[in-house]
């Protein structure tokens, strides 16, 4: 089973803004994506990557996942970005324009080289590929499986709609197929799926509608453009009290079943077996991350000894 | 020079006045009586209407060396102080003291008259350029900064006898009945003017909205008013209301507001009968918004909101979240409009609001107040008067009054302002003593005064980021570095008077 890590909220922070970088430790998003790509004008590419390295070196008490969005590998900045920021040990790299598995594999190789050079564990640096074109969506199934470093597929709706020469709407009908395909690709590969940004910071109701939709579809979280969006997305992703209560009953029931030497038990007339238990455990872990419950989950007691 | 209890060096006298060094917030007790003023008689048939300010100044018997007062309800839109000072000069008067409730940047127009000797002292806090020039030694004019409650105390006790009070009256009749609710310069409450109306030797109502007798409702009555002067305009209504009365959209400010709301919730004070004050700043209003939501969700029926009142408090009153509002000053037009029609939105004087030397001020009944700061220090002392450049730039307002009165005084401030840390070893100027400050909230964490062990533990239990104030300071210093201390000359240019009249700190000339 892959490591459980909440990625409901990945907040973009421009890499060329010291005043915003210094606030990273304060916000309670699950992760940040420090941006060296679109948010940084050409004239500041060099300054930004140095600033980001310095910031990360001083940010020793890492209280959230730190991902750096580099410039595309085929641009003149991509490799320079890696060279500078990897020394400061971010958790991962968001790769823009990950249109094909080959591009991601190239990053994988580069990361291995850097890991050897820096003397850190091979596989330490994770990859978050951005699926943001028609080609990327088509290839997402292969992309999701092309490297062990990939933690999730990130869907980029702004670039995707641009590549399709269409407008992005707030209701998102035009994104439906691409979103579901990215989710299938990710979930089939056992990784997470992260939805696109919602650009209108003043439209909280619009953000709520979209977050509800993408949660229902199967996304694990969203990329965000403003810290004000964090709380609302967490709220939508928070399990309902009924779900938590039911999950607690499921876990309790299956533990009783284990002591009786079986993996199946009936709870209120409904069968409880492995997939039900798995979902319940996920709900409880999420509830714990939200501070709704404070219990230790004994996975051995729940899933049985291996 | 003597050290007060906070270690600040206080001279024994200031321009001839013997000074009492600050000792603690509550033990200094007043002696003597309320200051007297002459009895008057106005017989039937006698009128009060005069054609202009010059005639009023003459009729009031204003002479060299006397003291006048105006009020800052029209804030940065006030034209009256400038009009009066120009008339004083026209009449050749000199050595006049200004004991207004506050002086704003718009009043920079009186600077030439200070230089000329028309004005020789300012017995109130100053916002803006006058304070800066005094701090630099460019303007020779002693300033005594007082809290709102402290000003009421100084006037009522006779420490600052006001010879002539000029009251800007947005609505007034020819016999001196006035209110602030209606008219082109409507400002709502006349809270600061009440004390002067009752205690000044002579009271002049100045209005740009003379209405037929009787004006209604009556906020300050005819029995207190000697003369009425019509003028073309009292001020610029667009600048009367504060421009900052909107919830912040800055994510850092919102985070601070969220923490402050968590502190209020954890304090246990948020229950039926809750009373609350915030300023009009963006963070304060964001805290008010959280409080409003919590009161709604938990169906809490509060007691009162007070202080400078904004539309947010009006909404909370109308929603039934408070029983009443105590209003010394309206911060926006919605509050002005509400006062004119809602009896539960009550006008109160600065005396009733915050004077420590009466039979009990409203601040004594406050549960929680949200306040700002330009600096705080590791002893929880707060500065709102000077900035990191050492210049006297801001008036105290009700800061020290409400901090002393409220059960829970919360300071909200970003941890870094410009590039300077908010938490220092010692604040440049002490406005409000740390013993009356309970919690400091920044986006990097919350520091709780040691006297609230239970609150600190409760916040920890709720996983709110509580830090020791020194720990918080070090964390900020890691980003900003330790700022080089300012250099001051020995010369004292202004006093910071605590609400009880003792001297909590002084402003010295900045060494450039």
PDB file of C-alpha atoms in Angstrom, chain A residues 74-226:
ATOM      1  CA  UNK A  74      13.214  21.749 -23.159  1.00  0.00           C
ATOM      2  CA  UNK A  75      13.485  25.410 -22.119  1.00  0.00           C
ATOM      3  CA  UNK A  76      16.850  26.946 -21.335  1.00  0.00           C
ATOM      4  CA  UNK A  77      15.987  27.229 -17.660  1.00  0.00           C
ATOM      5  CA  UNK A  78      14.680  23.742 -16.727  1.00  0.00           C
ATOM      6  CA  UNK A  79      18.028  22.095 -15.967  1.00  0.00           C
ATOM      7  CA  UNK A  80      19.374  25.228 -14.282  1.00  0.00           C
ATOM      8  CA  UNK A  81      16.325  25.222 -12.015  1.00  0.00           C
ATOM      9  CA  UNK A  82      17.014  21.627 -10.975  1.00  0.00           C
ATOM     10  CA  UNK A  83      20.687  22.306 -10.391  1.00  0.00           C
ATOM     11  CA  UNK A  84      19.913  25.185  -8.069  1.00  0.00           C
ATOM     12  CA  UNK A  85      16.909  24.056  -6.071  1.00  0.00           C
ATOM     13  CA  UNK A  86      17.579  20.323  -5.582  1.00  0.00           C
ATOM     14  CA  UNK A  87      20.510  21.212  -3.327  1.00  0.00           C
ATOM     15  CA  UNK A  88      17.979  22.673  -0.900  1.00  0.00           C
ATOM     16  CA  UNK A  89      16.089  19.365  -0.849  1.00  0.00           C
ATOM     17  CA  UNK A  90      12.509  19.993  -1.875  1.00  0.00           C
ATOM     18  CA  UNK A  91      10.218  16.985  -1.671  1.00  0.00           C
ATOM     19  CA  UNK A  92       9.459  16.937  -5.343  1.00  0.00           C
ATOM     20  CA  UNK A  93       9.347  18.590  -8.722  1.00  0.00           C
ATOM     21  CA  UNK A  94       6.235  19.594 -10.608  1.00  0.00           C
ATOM     22  CA  UNK A  95       7.022  19.058 -14.249  1.00  0.00           C
ATOM     23  CA  UNK A  96       5.096  21.309 -16.613  1.00  0.00           C
ATOM     24  CA  UNK A  97       4.024  20.088 -20.043  1.00  0.00           C
ATOM     25  CA  UNK A  98       4.414  16.427 -19.134  1.00  0.00           C
ATOM     26  CA  UNK A  99       2.911  15.442 -22.458  1.00  0.00           C
ATOM     27  CA  UNK A 100       4.582  12.045 -22.789  1.00  0.00           C
ATOM     28  CA  UNK A 101       6.190   9.368 -20.617  1.00  0.00           C
ATOM     29  CA  UNK A 102       9.530  10.080 -22.293  1.00  0.00           C
ATOM     30  CA  UNK A 103       9.657  13.605 -20.867  1.00  0.00           C
ATOM     31  CA  UNK A 104       8.936  12.314 -17.364  1.00  0.00           C
ATOM     32  CA  UNK A 105      11.510   9.530 -17.768  1.00  0.00           C
ATOM     33  CA  UNK A 106      14.062  12.149 -18.711  1.00  0.00           C
ATOM     34  CA  UNK A 107      13.367  14.029 -15.488  1.00  0.00           C
ATOM     35  CA  UNK A 108      13.584  10.737 -13.574  1.00  0.00           C
ATOM     36  CA  UNK A 109      17.075  10.125 -14.981  1.00  0.00           C
ATOM     37  CA  UNK A 110      18.172  13.666 -14.177  1.00  0.00           C
ATOM     38  CA  UNK A 111      16.892  13.354 -10.623  1.00  0.00           C
ATOM     39  CA  UNK A 112      18.815  10.117 -10.152  1.00  0.00           C
ATOM     40  CA  UNK A 113      21.972  11.870 -11.316  1.00  0.00           C
ATOM     41  CA  UNK A 114      21.426  14.720  -8.921  1.00  0.00           C
ATOM     42  CA  UNK A 115      20.693  12.327  -6.073  1.00  0.00           C
ATOM     43  CA  UNK A 116      23.976  10.545  -6.729  1.00  0.00           C
ATOM     44  CA  UNK A 117      25.806  13.836  -6.867  1.00  0.00           C
ATOM     45  CA  UNK A 118      24.205  15.132  -3.680  1.00  0.00           C
ATOM     46  CA  UNK A 119      24.622  11.806  -1.929  1.00  0.00           C
ATOM     47  CA  UNK A 120      20.971  11.470  -1.009  1.00  0.00           C
ATOM     48  CA  UNK A 121      18.793   8.402  -1.223  1.00  0.00           C
ATOM     49  CA  UNK A 122      17.872   7.413  -4.782  1.00  0.00           C
ATOM     50  CA  UNK A 123      14.184   8.086  -5.332  1.00  0.00           C
ATOM     51  CA  UNK A 124      14.057  10.823  -2.726  1.00  0.00           C
ATOM     52  CA  UNK A 125      12.855  13.483  -5.134  1.00  0.00           C
ATOM     53  CA  UNK A 126       9.267  12.880  -6.205  1.00  0.00           C
ATOM     54  CA  UNK A 127       7.638  13.905  -9.464  1.00  0.00           C
ATOM     55  CA  UNK A 128       4.285  15.585  -9.969  1.00  0.00           C
ATOM     56  CA  UNK A 129       3.684  15.618 -13.745  1.00  0.00           C
ATOM     57  CA  UNK A 130       1.346  18.308 -15.087  1.00  0.00           C
ATOM     58  CA  UNK A 131      -1.147  16.911 -17.537  1.00  0.00           C
ATOM     59  CA  UNK A 132      -2.029  20.073 -19.382  1.00  0.00           C
ATOM     60  CA  UNK A 133      -2.512  19.305 -23.083  1.00  0.00           C
ATOM     61  CA  UNK A 134      -4.564  16.994 -25.256  1.00  0.00           C
ATOM     62  CA  UNK A 135      -1.466  14.835 -25.760  1.00  0.00           C
ATOM     63  CA  UNK A 136      -0.869  14.721 -22.011  1.00  0.00           C
ATOM     64  CA  UNK A 137      -4.427  13.566 -21.377  1.00  0.00           C
ATOM     65  CA  UNK A 138      -4.164  10.860 -24.042  1.00  0.00           C
ATOM     66  CA  UNK A 139      -0.806   9.684 -22.662  1.00  0.00           C
ATOM     67  CA  UNK A 140      -1.744  10.025 -19.004  1.00  0.00           C
ATOM     68  CA  UNK A 141      -2.212   6.269 -18.541  1.00  0.00           C
ATOM     69  CA  UNK A 142       1.368   5.570 -19.578  1.00  0.00           C
ATOM     70  CA  UNK A 143       2.710   8.657 -17.825  1.00  0.00           C
ATOM     71  CA  UNK A 144       1.223   7.593 -14.501  1.00  0.00           C
ATOM     72  CA  UNK A 145       3.191   4.334 -14.640  1.00  0.00           C
ATOM     73  CA  UNK A 146       6.470   5.504 -16.128  1.00  0.00           C
ATOM     74  CA  UNK A 147       8.339   6.329 -12.917  1.00  0.00           C
ATOM     75  CA  UNK A 148       8.238   5.159  -9.319  1.00  0.00           C
ATOM     76  CA  UNK A 149       8.818   8.757  -8.295  1.00  0.00           C
ATOM     77  CA  UNK A 150       5.377   9.897  -9.409  1.00  0.00           C
ATOM     78  CA  UNK A 151       3.171  10.707  -6.444  1.00  0.00           C
ATOM     79  CA  UNK A 152       0.191  12.036  -8.355  1.00  0.00           C
ATOM     80  CA  UNK A 153      -0.978  13.360 -11.702  1.00  0.00           C
ATOM     81  CA  UNK A 154      -1.775  17.050 -11.662  1.00  0.00           C
ATOM     82  CA  UNK A 155      -4.336  18.272 -14.139  1.00  0.00           C
ATOM     83  CA  UNK A 156      -3.750  21.758 -15.536  1.00  0.00           C
ATOM     84  CA  UNK A 157      -7.024  23.022 -16.956  1.00  0.00           C
ATOM     85  CA  UNK A 158      -5.822  26.459 -18.045  1.00  0.00           C
ATOM     86  CA  UNK A 159      -3.146  25.126 -20.377  1.00  0.00           C
ATOM     87  CA  UNK A 160      -5.356  22.213 -21.392  1.00  0.00           C
ATOM     88  CA  UNK A 161      -8.198  24.452 -22.586  1.00  0.00           C
ATOM     89  CA  UNK A 162      -5.662  26.676 -24.319  1.00  0.00           C
ATOM     90  CA  UNK A 163      -4.275  23.630 -26.147  1.00  0.00           C
ATOM     91  CA  UNK A 164      -7.812  22.758 -27.220  1.00  0.00           C
ATOM     92  CA  UNK A 165      -8.448  26.344 -28.296  1.00  0.00           C
ATOM     93  CA  UNK A 166     -11.500  26.609 -26.052  1.00  0.00           C
ATOM     94  CA  UNK A 167     -12.588  28.753 -23.118  1.00  0.00           C
ATOM     95  CA  UNK A 168     -12.475  27.410 -19.589  1.00  0.00           C
ATOM     96  CA  UNK A 169     -15.912  27.798 -17.993  1.00  0.00           C
ATOM     97  CA  UNK A 170     -16.790  27.870 -14.306  1.00  0.00           C
ATOM     98  CA  UNK A 171     -19.068  24.868 -14.650  1.00  0.00           C
ATOM     99  CA  UNK A 172     -16.326  22.865 -16.361  1.00  0.00           C
ATOM    100  CA  UNK A 173     -18.315  20.709 -18.835  1.00  0.00           C
ATOM    101  CA  UNK A 174     -15.423  21.034 -21.287  1.00  0.00           C
ATOM    102  CA  UNK A 175     -13.075  19.433 -18.751  1.00  0.00           C
ATOM    103  CA  UNK A 176     -15.188  16.464 -17.807  1.00  0.00           C
ATOM    104  CA  UNK A 177     -13.650  13.815 -20.027  1.00  0.00           C
ATOM    105  CA  UNK A 178     -10.076  14.947 -19.467  1.00  0.00           C
ATOM    106  CA  UNK A 179     -10.577  15.020 -15.715  1.00  0.00           C
ATOM    107  CA  UNK A 180     -12.026  11.506 -15.570  1.00  0.00           C
ATOM    108  CA  UNK A 181      -9.269  10.139 -17.778  1.00  0.00           C
ATOM    109  CA  UNK A 182      -6.565  11.679 -15.568  1.00  0.00           C
ATOM    110  CA  UNK A 183      -8.266  10.206 -12.499  1.00  0.00           C
ATOM    111  CA  UNK A 184      -8.496   6.722 -14.082  1.00  0.00           C
ATOM    112  CA  UNK A 185      -4.858   6.884 -15.120  1.00  0.00           C
ATOM    113  CA  UNK A 186      -3.753   7.920 -11.642  1.00  0.00           C
ATOM    114  CA  UNK A 187      -5.931   5.562  -9.655  1.00  0.00           C
ATOM    115  CA  UNK A 188      -5.096   2.615 -11.915  1.00  0.00           C
ATOM    116  CA  UNK A 189      -1.445   3.281 -11.192  1.00  0.00           C
ATOM    117  CA  UNK A 190      -2.116   3.560  -7.452  1.00  0.00           C
ATOM    118  CA  UNK A 191      -1.266   7.248  -7.214  1.00  0.00           C
ATOM    119  CA  UNK A 192      -3.247  10.384  -6.451  1.00  0.00           C
ATOM    120  CA  UNK A 193      -4.942  12.863  -8.780  1.00  0.00           C
ATOM    121  CA  UNK A 194      -4.762  16.633  -8.209  1.00  0.00           C
ATOM    122  CA  UNK A 195      -7.186  18.970  -9.925  1.00  0.00           C
ATOM    123  CA  UNK A 196      -6.447  22.296 -11.559  1.00  0.00           C
ATOM    124  CA  UNK A 197      -6.538  25.750  -9.994  1.00  0.00           C
ATOM    125  CA  UNK A 198      -9.696  27.837  -9.642  1.00  0.00           C
ATOM    126  CA  UNK A 199      -8.539  31.258 -10.734  1.00  0.00           C
ATOM    127  CA  UNK A 200     -11.305  33.557  -9.457  1.00  0.00           C
ATOM    128  CA  UNK A 201     -10.259  34.180  -5.858  1.00  0.00           C
ATOM    129  CA  UNK A 202     -13.297  36.312  -5.115  1.00  0.00           C
ATOM    130  CA  UNK A 203     -15.779  33.602  -6.164  1.00  0.00           C
ATOM    131  CA  UNK A 204     -15.906  31.345  -3.118  1.00  0.00           C
ATOM    132  CA  UNK A 205     -19.200  29.760  -4.116  1.00  0.00           C
ATOM    133  CA  UNK A 206     -17.770  28.858  -7.518  1.00  0.00           C
ATOM    134  CA  UNK A 207     -14.762  27.298  -5.807  1.00  0.00           C
ATOM    135  CA  UNK A 208     -17.037  25.335  -3.495  1.00  0.00           C
ATOM    136  CA  UNK A 209     -19.080  23.969  -6.429  1.00  0.00           C
ATOM    137  CA  UNK A 210     -15.974  22.981  -8.362  1.00  0.00           C
ATOM    138  CA  UNK A 211     -14.313  21.371  -5.332  1.00  0.00           C
ATOM    139  CA  UNK A 212     -17.441  19.328  -4.591  1.00  0.00           C
ATOM    140  CA  UNK A 213     -17.486  18.196  -8.209  1.00  0.00           C
ATOM    141  CA  UNK A 214     -13.846  17.147  -8.372  1.00  0.00           C
ATOM    142  CA  UNK A 215     -14.054  15.389  -4.998  1.00  0.00           C
ATOM    143  CA  UNK A 216     -17.011  13.396  -6.313  1.00  0.00           C
ATOM    144  CA  UNK A 217     -15.086  12.524  -9.472  1.00  0.00           C
ATOM    145  CA  UNK A 218     -12.194  11.129  -7.446  1.00  0.00           C
ATOM    146  CA  UNK A 219      -9.559  13.843  -7.226  1.00  0.00           C
ATOM    147  CA  UNK A 220      -7.560  13.893  -3.980  1.00  0.00           C
ATOM    148  CA  UNK A 221      -7.096  17.644  -3.964  1.00  0.00           C
ATOM    149  CA  UNK A 222      -6.587  20.840  -5.903  1.00  0.00           C
ATOM    150  CA  UNK A 223      -3.848  23.237  -6.804  1.00  0.00           C
ATOM    151  CA  UNK A 224      -4.626  26.668  -5.364  1.00  0.00           C
ATOM    152  CA  UNK A 225      -3.698  30.205  -6.313  1.00  0.00           C
ATOM    153  CA  UNK A 226      -4.468  31.963  -3.028  1.00  0.00           C
TER     154      UNK A 226
END
